[in-house]
Amino acid sequence: MAKDVVAILGGTGDQGLGLAYRFAAAGRPVRIGSRKEDRARAAADQVRERFGDADLAGFENAEATRAAAGGIVIVSVPFEHTVGTVKSIRDALEPGTVVVSMGVPLATAVGDVAARTIGVSQGSCAELIDSLVPDDVPVISAFQNVAAHRLLALEEPVECDVIVSGAKAPRKRVMDLCDDIPGTRAIDGGPLYNARYVEQLTALMIGINIRYKLREGTGLRITYI
Ligand SMILES: NC(=O)c1ccc[n+]([C@@H]2O[C@H](COP(=O)([O-])OP(=O)(O)OC[C@H]3O[C@@H](n4cnc5c(N)ncnc54)[C@H](OP(=O)(O)O)[C@@H]3O)[C@@H](O)[C@H]2O)c1
């Protein structure tokens, strides 16, 4: 079966670019999105330098969303820019497209530290996004516990489980993305409601990274499954 096309909004940043490299390495079509088309194209060129025959292109965010119609659109911008970004692409979302929330409501959004979070009235970044997109566009939560430095260390596997939450059929499509990233394992995280717990874990992991001086970041494993 053909792989879903993936658009990564804010794919010019560390986390989105890391995913772009990993998906391109696995032969998955990738559309990098940015507020500026030239930045998106430059990021796509950067990935193509490494994976010359990859199916890659860069677009302004709404165009990247259209270019992945029926596929998967990952929102990879800092939490405080989630609402503006999702509103800017809302009209470009077509039924059948799955939106992935990867954001964490870190307290850096209000000038506090990254090892804490702020409250989100919808319960989580994922549920906030769900409140913004059309009803026929499912939102799935994933990849919040994966560290950008680990994604970008292309010679190494990413030792991390990925808890994937949301409606069953689109959840399965997003779980399949983990097959592209050596070392990751998708864990069925049940309904989207559970995104709130997964997002909070990232703040805990950032605190652990700081205490153990692990700049590259820690990973998460659920054992005995
Ligand atoms: N970094 C990690 O290790 C990590 C781990 C787990 C989850 N995450 C989550 O992944 C997401 C991206 O993280 P990141 O570290 O890659 O973030 P980042 O580098 O700070 O930003 C990602 C992109 O967001 C876009 N952006 C910046 N300001 C914006 C604004 N005002 N409006 C709209 N877009 C804006 C930029 O793209 P353009 O300027 O090209 O538009 C930027 O390249 C975040 O939600 C984060 O919580 C990150």
Tab-separated table of N, CA, C and O in Angstrom, residues 81-177:
chain	number	residue	atom	x	y	z
A	81	HIS	N	1.999	29.274	19.288
A	81	HIS	CA	1.660	29.620	17.899
A	81	HIS	C	0.713	28.592	17.260
A	81	HIS	O	0.465	28.630	16.063
A	82	THR	N	0.179	27.710	18.097
A	82	THR	CA	-0.703	26.651	17.589
A	82	THR	C	-1.982	27.225	16.981
A	82	THR	O	-2.349	26.881	15.849
A	83	VAL	N	-2.650	28.095	17.723
A	83	VAL	CA	-3.943	28.588	17.256
A	83	VAL	C	-3.788	29.343	15.933
A	83	VAL	O	-4.519	29.094	14.961
A	84	GLY	N	-2.812	30.244	15.882
A	84	GLY	CA	-2.613	31.022	14.655
A	84	GLY	C	-2.274	30.136	13.464
A	84	GLY	O	-2.803	30.333	12.353
A	85	THR	N	-1.436	29.138	13.717
A	85	THR	CA	-1.023	28.244	12.621
A	85	THR	C	-2.204	27.407	12.127
A	85	THR	O	-2.449	27.310	10.913
A	86	VAL	N	-2.951	26.828	13.052
A	86	VAL	CA	-4.070	25.961	12.638
A	86	VAL	C	-5.156	26.787	11.933
A	86	VAL	O	-5.705	26.358	10.914
A	87	LYS	N	-5.418	27.986	12.430
A	87	LYS	CA	-6.411	28.836	11.742
A	87	LYS	C	-5.948	29.170	10.322
A	87	LYS	O	-6.761	29.273	9.406
A	88	SER	N	-4.637	29.324	10.149
A	88	SER	CA	-4.121	29.719	8.825
A	88	SER	C	-4.224	28.588	7.799
A	88	SER	O	-4.150	28.836	6.596
A	89	ILE	N	-4.368	27.348	8.271
A	89	ILE	CA	-4.440	26.213	7.321
A	89	ILE	C	-5.816	25.553	7.319
A	89	ILE	O	-6.063	24.605	6.572
A	90	ARG	N	-6.714	26.033	8.176
A	90	ARG	CA	-8.010	25.373	8.375
A	90	ARG	C	-8.749	25.159	7.055
A	90	ARG	O	-9.250	24.069	6.770
A	91	ASP	N	-8.796	26.193	6.231
A	91	ASP	CA	-9.556	26.091	4.983
A	91	ASP	C	-8.887	25.160	3.967
A	91	ASP	O	-9.503	24.799	2.960
A	92	ALA	N	-7.632	24.842	4.207
A	92	ALA	CA	-6.914	23.956	3.274
A	92	ALA	C	-7.070	22.485	3.648
A	92	ALA	O	-6.618	21.605	2.916
A	93	LEU	N	-7.716	22.221	4.797
A	93	LEU	CA	-7.864	20.834	5.246
A	93	LEU	C	-9.035	20.170	4.538
A	93	LEU	O	-10.149	20.703	4.540
A	94	GLU	N	-8.774	19.016	3.958
A	94	GLU	CA	-9.838	18.285	3.269
A	94	GLU	C	-10.219	17.042	4.064
A	94	GLU	O	-9.381	16.486	4.778
A	95	PRO	N	-11.489	16.594	3.921
A	95	PRO	CA	-11.884	15.357	4.608
A	95	PRO	C	-10.934	14.227	4.222
A	95	PRO	O	-10.506	14.140	3.071
A	96	GLY	N	-10.594	13.400	5.183
A	96	GLY	CA	-9.662	12.302	4.902
A	96	GLY	C	-8.243	12.635	5.325
A	96	GLY	O	-7.413	11.749	5.503
A	97	THR	N	-7.976	13.925	5.484
A	97	THR	CA	-6.665	14.330	5.992
A	97	THR	C	-6.667	14.166	7.513
A	97	THR	O	-7.660	14.469	8.172
A	98	VAL	N	-5.558	13.690	8.046
A	98	VAL	CA	-5.410	13.525	9.498
A	98	VAL	C	-4.436	14.592	9.998
A	98	VAL	O	-3.368	14.774	9.417
A	99	VAL	N	-4.814	15.294	11.062
A	99	VAL	CA	-3.913	16.293	11.660
A	99	VAL	C	-3.265	15.680	12.901
A	99	VAL	O	-3.953	15.077	13.734
A	100	VAL	N	-1.956	15.812	13.002
A	100	VAL	CA	-1.229	15.289	14.168
A	100	VAL	C	-0.790	16.442	15.057
A	100	VAL	O	-0.136	17.382	14.600
A	101	SER	N	-1.143	16.357	16.330
A	101	SER	CA	-0.691	17.320	17.336
A	101	SER	C	0.545	16.765	18.020
A	101	SER	O	0.505	15.667	18.579
A	102	MET	N	1.643	17.526	17.973
A	102	MET	CA	2.897	17.119	18.618
A	102	MET	C	3.279	18.121	19.703
A	102	MET	O	4.270	17.983	20.402
A	103	GLY	N	2.492	19.192	19.820
A	103	GLY	CA	2.852	20.307	20.697
A	103	GLY	C	2.681	19.978	22.170
A	103	GLY	O	1.880	19.121	22.556
A	104	VAL	N	3.444	20.678	22.969
A	104	VAL	CA	3.386	20.549	24.428
A	104	VAL	C	3.215	21.956	24.996
A	104	VAL	O	3.982	22.854	24.632
A	105	PRO	N	2.222	22.162	25.876
A	105	PRO	CA	2.012	23.508	26.407
A	105	PRO	C	3.046	23.883	27.473
A	105	PRO	O	2.721	24.056	28.655
A	106	LEU	N	4.290	23.997	27.039
A	106	LEU	CA	5.371	24.312	27.984
A	106	LEU	C	5.179	25.728	28.529
A	106	LEU	O	4.698	26.628	27.819
A	107	ALA	N	5.624	25.924	29.751
A	107	ALA	CA	5.461	27.229	30.401
A	107	ALA	C	6.340	28.303	29.764
A	107	ALA	O	6.176	29.493	30.067
A	108	THR	N	7.255	27.902	28.886
A	108	THR	CA	8.028	28.900	28.127
A	108	THR	C	7.086	29.818	27.337
A	108	THR	O	7.454	30.947	27.001
A	109	ALA	N	5.883	29.326	27.067
A	109	ALA	CA	4.902	30.137	26.328
A	109	ALA	C	4.569	31.422	27.074
A	109	ALA	O	4.157	32.416	26.460
A	110	VAL	N	4.749	31.401	28.418
A	110	VAL	CA	4.463	32.604	29.209
A	110	VAL	C	5.731	33.102	29.909
A	110	VAL	O	5.661	33.806	30.911
A	111	GLY	N	6.885	32.694	29.379
A	111	GLY	CA	8.153	33.188	29.916
A	111	GLY	C	8.668	32.414	31.112
A	111	GLY	O	9.665	32.789	31.727
A	112	ASP	N	8.012	31.307	31.445
A	112	ASP	CA	8.476	30.468	32.570
A	112	ASP	C	9.365	29.348	32.007
A	112	ASP	O	9.695	29.338	30.817
A	113	VAL	N	9.684	28.364	32.844
A	113	VAL	CA	10.652	27.341	32.448
A	113	VAL	C	10.015	26.211	31.628
A	113	VAL	O	8.806	25.968	31.706
A	114	ALA	N	10.893	25.473	30.884
A	114	ALA	CA	10.410	24.408	29.997
A	114	ALA	C	10.071	23.125	30.743
A	114	ALA	O	9.453	22.230	30.171
A	115	ALA	N	10.472	23.034	32.008
A	115	ALA	CA	10.194	21.816	32.770
A	115	ALA	C	8.825	21.879	33.448
A	115	ALA	O	8.500	21.034	34.282
A	116	ARG	N	8.019	22.879	33.083
A	116	ARG	CA	6.648	22.982	33.597
A	116	ARG	C	5.705	23.241	32.432
A	116	ARG	O	6.135	23.671	31.360
A	117	THR	N	4.428	23.024	32.684
A	117	THR	CA	3.433	23.309	31.646
A	117	THR	C	2.447	24.373	32.140
A	117	THR	O	2.420	24.696	33.328
A	118	ILE	N	1.678	24.873	31.214
A	118	ILE	CA	0.574	25.763	31.576
A	118	ILE	C	-0.746	25.038	31.274
A	118	ILE	O	-0.778	24.103	30.465
A	119	GLY	N	-1.799	25.480	31.908
A	119	GLY	CA	-3.107	24.867	31.688
A	119	GLY	C	-3.680	25.239	30.325
A	119	GLY	O	-3.465	26.342	29.829
A	120	VAL	N	-4.388	24.285	29.726
A	120	VAL	CA	-5.082	24.526	28.454
A	120	VAL	C	-6.548	24.205	28.720
A	120	VAL	O	-6.850	23.097	29.175
A	121	SER	N	-7.437	25.132	28.451
A	121	SER	CA	-8.819	24.904	28.887
A	121	SER	C	-9.445	23.695	28.195
A	121	SER	O	-10.290	23.012	28.770
A	122	GLN	N	-9.006	23.365	26.992
A	122	GLN	CA	-9.534	22.176	26.291
A	122	GLN	C	-8.951	20.884	26.874
A	122	GLN	O	-9.421	19.803	26.533
A	123	GLY	N	-7.909	20.978	27.677
A	123	GLY	CA	-7.309	19.795	28.310
A	123	GLY	C	-5.911	19.498	27.802
A	123	GLY	O	-5.083	18.980	28.533
A	124	SER	N	-5.650	19.796	26.542
A	124	SER	CA	-4.339	19.505	25.945
A	124	SER	C	-4.197	20.295	24.649
A	124	SER	O	-5.193	20.793	24.097
A	125	CYS	N	-2.966	20.352	24.167
A	125	CYS	CA	-2.732	20.986	22.859
A	125	CYS	C	-3.524	20.238	21.785
A	125	CYS	O	-4.133	20.856	20.903
A	126	ALA	N	-3.540	18.912	21.876
A	126	ALA	CA	-4.246	18.107	20.866
A	126	ALA	C	-5.739	18.428	20.843
A	126	ALA	O	-6.342	18.565	19.768
A	127	GLU	N	-6.333	18.558	22.029
A	127	GLU	CA	-7.776	18.852	22.081
A	127	GLU	C	-8.053	20.298	21.665
A	127	GLU	O	-9.108	20.597	21.114
A	128	LEU	N	-7.088	21.182	21.897
A	128	LEU	CA	-7.210	22.557	21.402
A	128	LEU	C	-7.276	22.537	19.870
A	128	LEU	O	-8.148	23.172	19.256
A	129	ILE	N	-6.358	21.786	19.249
A	129	ILE	CA	-6.362	21.694	17.785
A	129	ILE	C	-7.672	21.071	17.301
A	129	ILE	O	-8.287	21.534	16.335
A	130	ASP	N	-8.127	20.056	18.025
A	130	ASP	CA	-9.382	19.385	17.649
A	130	ASP	C	-10.560	20.364	17.662
A	130	ASP	O	-11.491	20.229	16.866
A	131	SER	N	-10.483	21.354	18.538
A	131	SER	CA	-11.580	22.338	18.616
A	131	SER	C	-11.533	23.329	17.451
A	131	SER	O	-12.492	24.070	17.235
A	132	LEU	N	-10.417	23.335	16.724
A	132	LEU	CA	-10.223	24.340	15.666
A	132	LEU	C	-10.439	23.809	14.250
A	132	LEU	O	-10.698	24.580	13.329
A	133	VAL	N	-10.265	22.495	14.071
A	133	VAL	CA	-10.329	21.950	12.707
A	133	VAL	C	-11.759	21.523	12.369
A	133	VAL	O	-12.576	21.321	13.270
A	134	PRO	N	-12.100	21.365	11.081
A	134	PRO	CA	-13.442	20.903	10.707
A	134	PRO	C	-13.760	19.549	11.337
A	134	PRO	O	-12.856	18.747	11.585
A	135	ASP	N	-15.046	19.291	11.555
A	135	ASP	CA	-15.477	18.063	12.238
A	135	ASP	C	-15.045	16.794	11.497
A	135	ASP	O	-14.861	15.750	12.116
A	136	ASP	N	-14.922	16.879	10.163
A	136	ASP	CA	-14.574	15.674	9.404
A	136	ASP	C	-13.060	15.488	9.248
A	136	ASP	O	-12.607	14.685	8.438
A	137	VAL	N	-12.296	16.250	10.017
A	137	VAL	CA	-10.829	16.094	10.005
A	137	VAL	C	-10.393	15.607	11.390
A	137	VAL	O	-10.450	16.355	12.367
A	138	PRO	N	-9.977	14.328	11.505
A	138	PRO	CA	-9.584	13.816	12.820
A	138	PRO	C	-8.235	14.362	13.276
A	138	PRO	O	-7.346	14.627	12.461
A	139	VAL	N	-8.104	14.514	14.591
A	139	VAL	CA	-6.826	14.946	15.190
A	139	VAL	C	-6.280	13.784	16.013
A	139	VAL	O	-7.009	13.144	16.783
A	140	ILE	N	-5.009	13.517	15.832
A	140	ILE	CA	-4.326	12.436	16.543
A	140	ILE	C	-3.119	13.039	17.269
A	140	ILE	O	-2.441	13.924	16.731
A	141	SER	N	-2.870	12.582	18.467
A	141	SER	CA	-1.743	13.083	19.262
A	141	SER	C	-0.591	12.080	19.195
A	141	SER	O	-0.800	10.875	19.361
A	142	ALA	N	0.635	12.576	18.928
A	142	ALA	CA	1.798	11.675	18.820
A	142	ALA	C	3.097	12.462	18.846
A	142	ALA	O	3.108	13.673	18.597
A	143	PHE	N	4.184	11.774	19.141
A	143	PHE	CA	5.569	12.251	19.024
A	143	PHE	C	5.985	13.304	20.052
A	143	PHE	O	7.080	13.854	19.940
A	144	GLN	N	5.149	13.572	21.068
A	144	GLN	CA	5.525	14.618	22.037
A	144	GLN	C	6.731	14.221	22.894
A	144	GLN	O	7.404	15.100	23.442
A	145	ASN	N	6.967	12.913	23.051
A	145	ASN	CA	8.033	12.474	23.963
A	145	ASN	C	9.337	12.147	23.235
A	145	ASN	O	10.294	11.672	23.842
A	146	VAL	N	9.367	12.396	21.922
A	146	VAL	CA	10.569	12.122	21.128
A	146	VAL	C	11.401	13.407	21.064
A	146	VAL	O	10.870	14.481	20.794
A	147	ALA	N	12.705	13.286	21.326
A	147	ALA	CA	13.575	14.466	21.355
A	147	ALA	C	14.118	14.788	19.960
A	147	ALA	O	14.542	13.888	19.233
A	148	ALA	N	14.121	16.073	19.631
A	148	ALA	CA	14.597	16.513	18.311
A	148	ALA	C	16.035	16.070	18.045
A	148	ALA	O	16.359	15.611	16.947
A	149	HIS	N	16.905	16.202	19.054
A	149	HIS	CA	18.311	15.818	18.846
A	149	HIS	C	18.437	14.348	18.460
A	149	HIS	O	19.313	13.964	17.691
A	150	ARG	N	17.565	13.531	19.013
A	150	ARG	CA	17.611	12.098	18.691
A	150	ARG	C	17.115	11.844	17.265
A	150	ARG	O	17.656	11.003	16.556
A	151	LEU	N	16.115	12.595	16.861
A	151	LEU	CA	15.635	12.458	15.469
A	151	LEU	C	16.728	12.875	14.496
A	151	LEU	O	16.905	12.283	13.435
A	152	LEU	N	17.463	13.926	14.876
A	152	LEU	CA	18.475	14.485	13.958
A	152	LEU	C	19.771	13.675	13.951
A	152	LEU	O	20.602	13.866	13.061
A	153	ALA	N	19.952	12.780	14.916
A	153	ALA	CA	21.140	11.916	14.942
A	153	ALA	C	20.860	10.728	14.022
A	153	ALA	O	20.506	9.624	14.457
A	154	LEU	N	21.017	10.959	12.723
A	154	LEU	CA	20.484	10.033	11.716
A	154	LEU	C	21.149	8.665	11.701
A	154	LEU	O	20.583	7.704	11.198
A	155	GLU	N	22.361	8.584	12.257
A	155	GLU	CA	23.055	7.291	12.248
A	155	GLU	C	22.545	6.377	13.357
A	155	GLU	O	22.909	5.204	13.399
A	156	GLU	N	21.739	6.938	14.274
A	156	GLU	CA	21.339	6.159	15.450
A	156	GLU	C	19.826	5.940	15.484
A	156	GLU	O	19.070	6.786	15.002
A	157	PRO	N	19.389	4.817	16.096
A	157	PRO	CA	17.944	4.642	16.289
A	157	PRO	C	17.429	5.630	17.335
A	157	PRO	O	18.212	6.148	18.133
A	158	VAL	N	16.150	5.879	17.313
A	158	VAL	CA	15.528	6.776	18.296
A	158	VAL	C	14.872	5.892	19.348
A	158	VAL	O	13.812	5.317	19.107
A	159	GLU	N	15.524	5.766	20.487
A	159	GLU	CA	15.040	4.827	21.506
A	159	GLU	C	13.887	5.443	22.277
A	159	GLU	O	14.072	6.018	23.351
A	160	CYS	N	12.696	5.359	21.723
A	160	CYS	CA	11.548	5.988	22.377
A	160	CYS	C	10.232	5.356	21.902
A	160	CYS	O	10.059	5.132	20.703
A	161	ASP	N	9.346	5.089	22.847
A	161	ASP	CA	7.984	4.708	22.478
A	161	ASP	C	7.203	5.968	22.135
A	161	ASP	O	7.468	7.044	22.685
A	162	VAL	N	6.262	5.825	21.231
A	162	VAL	CA	5.430	6.956	20.792
A	162	VAL	C	3.983	6.609	21.131
A	162	VAL	O	3.407	5.691	20.543
A	163	ILE	N	3.425	7.318	22.084
A	163	ILE	CA	2.038	7.045	22.494
A	163	ILE	C	1.116	7.827	21.563
A	163	ILE	O	1.244	9.047	21.418
A	164	VAL	N	0.228	7.094	20.891
A	164	VAL	CA	-0.599	7.677	19.835
A	164	VAL	C	-2.064	7.620	20.272
A	164	VAL	O	-2.585	6.529	20.539
A	165	SER	N	-2.705	8.783	20.335
A	165	SER	CA	-4.082	8.854	20.845
A	165	SER	C	-5.008	9.522	19.848
A	165	SER	O	-4.603	10.459	19.154
A	166	GLY	N	-6.262	9.067	19.843
A	166	GLY	CA	-7.271	9.652	18.958
A	166	GLY	C	-8.148	8.547	18.398
A	166	GLY	O	-8.014	7.371	18.772
A	167	ALA	N	-9.035	8.899	17.480
A	167	ALA	CA	-9.988	7.928	16.931
A	167	ALA	C	-9.254	6.765	16.245
A	167	ALA	O	-8.171	6.932	15.696
A	168	LYS	N	-9.886	5.590	16.287
A	168	LYS	CA	-9.202	4.337	15.956
A	168	LYS	C	-8.554	4.298	14.565
A	168	LYS	O	-7.362	4.007	14.442
A	169	ALA	N	-9.332	4.574	13.511
A	169	ALA	CA	-8.782	4.391	12.157
A	169	ALA	C	-7.627	5.367	11.876
A	169	ALA	O	-6.548	4.939	11.442
A	170	PRO	N	-7.790	6.676	12.124
A	170	PRO	CA	-6.656	7.572	11.909
A	170	PRO	C	-5.497	7.308	12.877
A	170	PRO	O	-4.329	7.511	12.527
A	171	ARG	N	-5.814	6.825	14.067
A	171	ARG	CA	-4.748	6.497	15.029
A	171	ARG	C	-3.831	5.435	14.436
A	171	ARG	O	-2.619	5.501	14.531
A	172	LYS	N	-4.452	4.445	13.774
A	172	LYS	CA	-3.659	3.362	13.155
A	172	LYS	C	-2.744	3.943	12.068
A	172	LYS	O	-1.576	3.544	11.949
A	173	ARG	N	-3.268	4.902	11.293
A	173	ARG	CA	-2.434	5.494	10.231
A	173	ARG	C	-1.228	6.208	10.824
A	173	ARG	O	-0.124	6.177	10.265
A	174	VAL	N	-1.424	6.877	11.949
A	174	VAL	CA	-0.301	7.608	12.571
A	174	VAL	C	0.652	6.631	13.260
A	174	VAL	O	1.877	6.809	13.214
A	175	MET	N	0.097	5.559	13.853
A	175	MET	CA	0.977	4.547	14.458
A	175	MET	C	1.915	3.967	13.406
A	175	MET	O	3.087	3.687	13.676
A	176	ASP	N	1.411	3.823	12.171
A	176	ASP	CA	2.241	3.275	11.083
A	176	ASP	C	3.457	4.152	10.781
A	176	ASP	O	4.452	3.671	10.249
A	177	LEU	N	3.389	5.448	11.098
A	177	LEU	CA	4.539	6.333	10.841
A	177	LEU	C	5.769	5.873	11.623
A	177	LEU	O	6.906	6.101	11.200
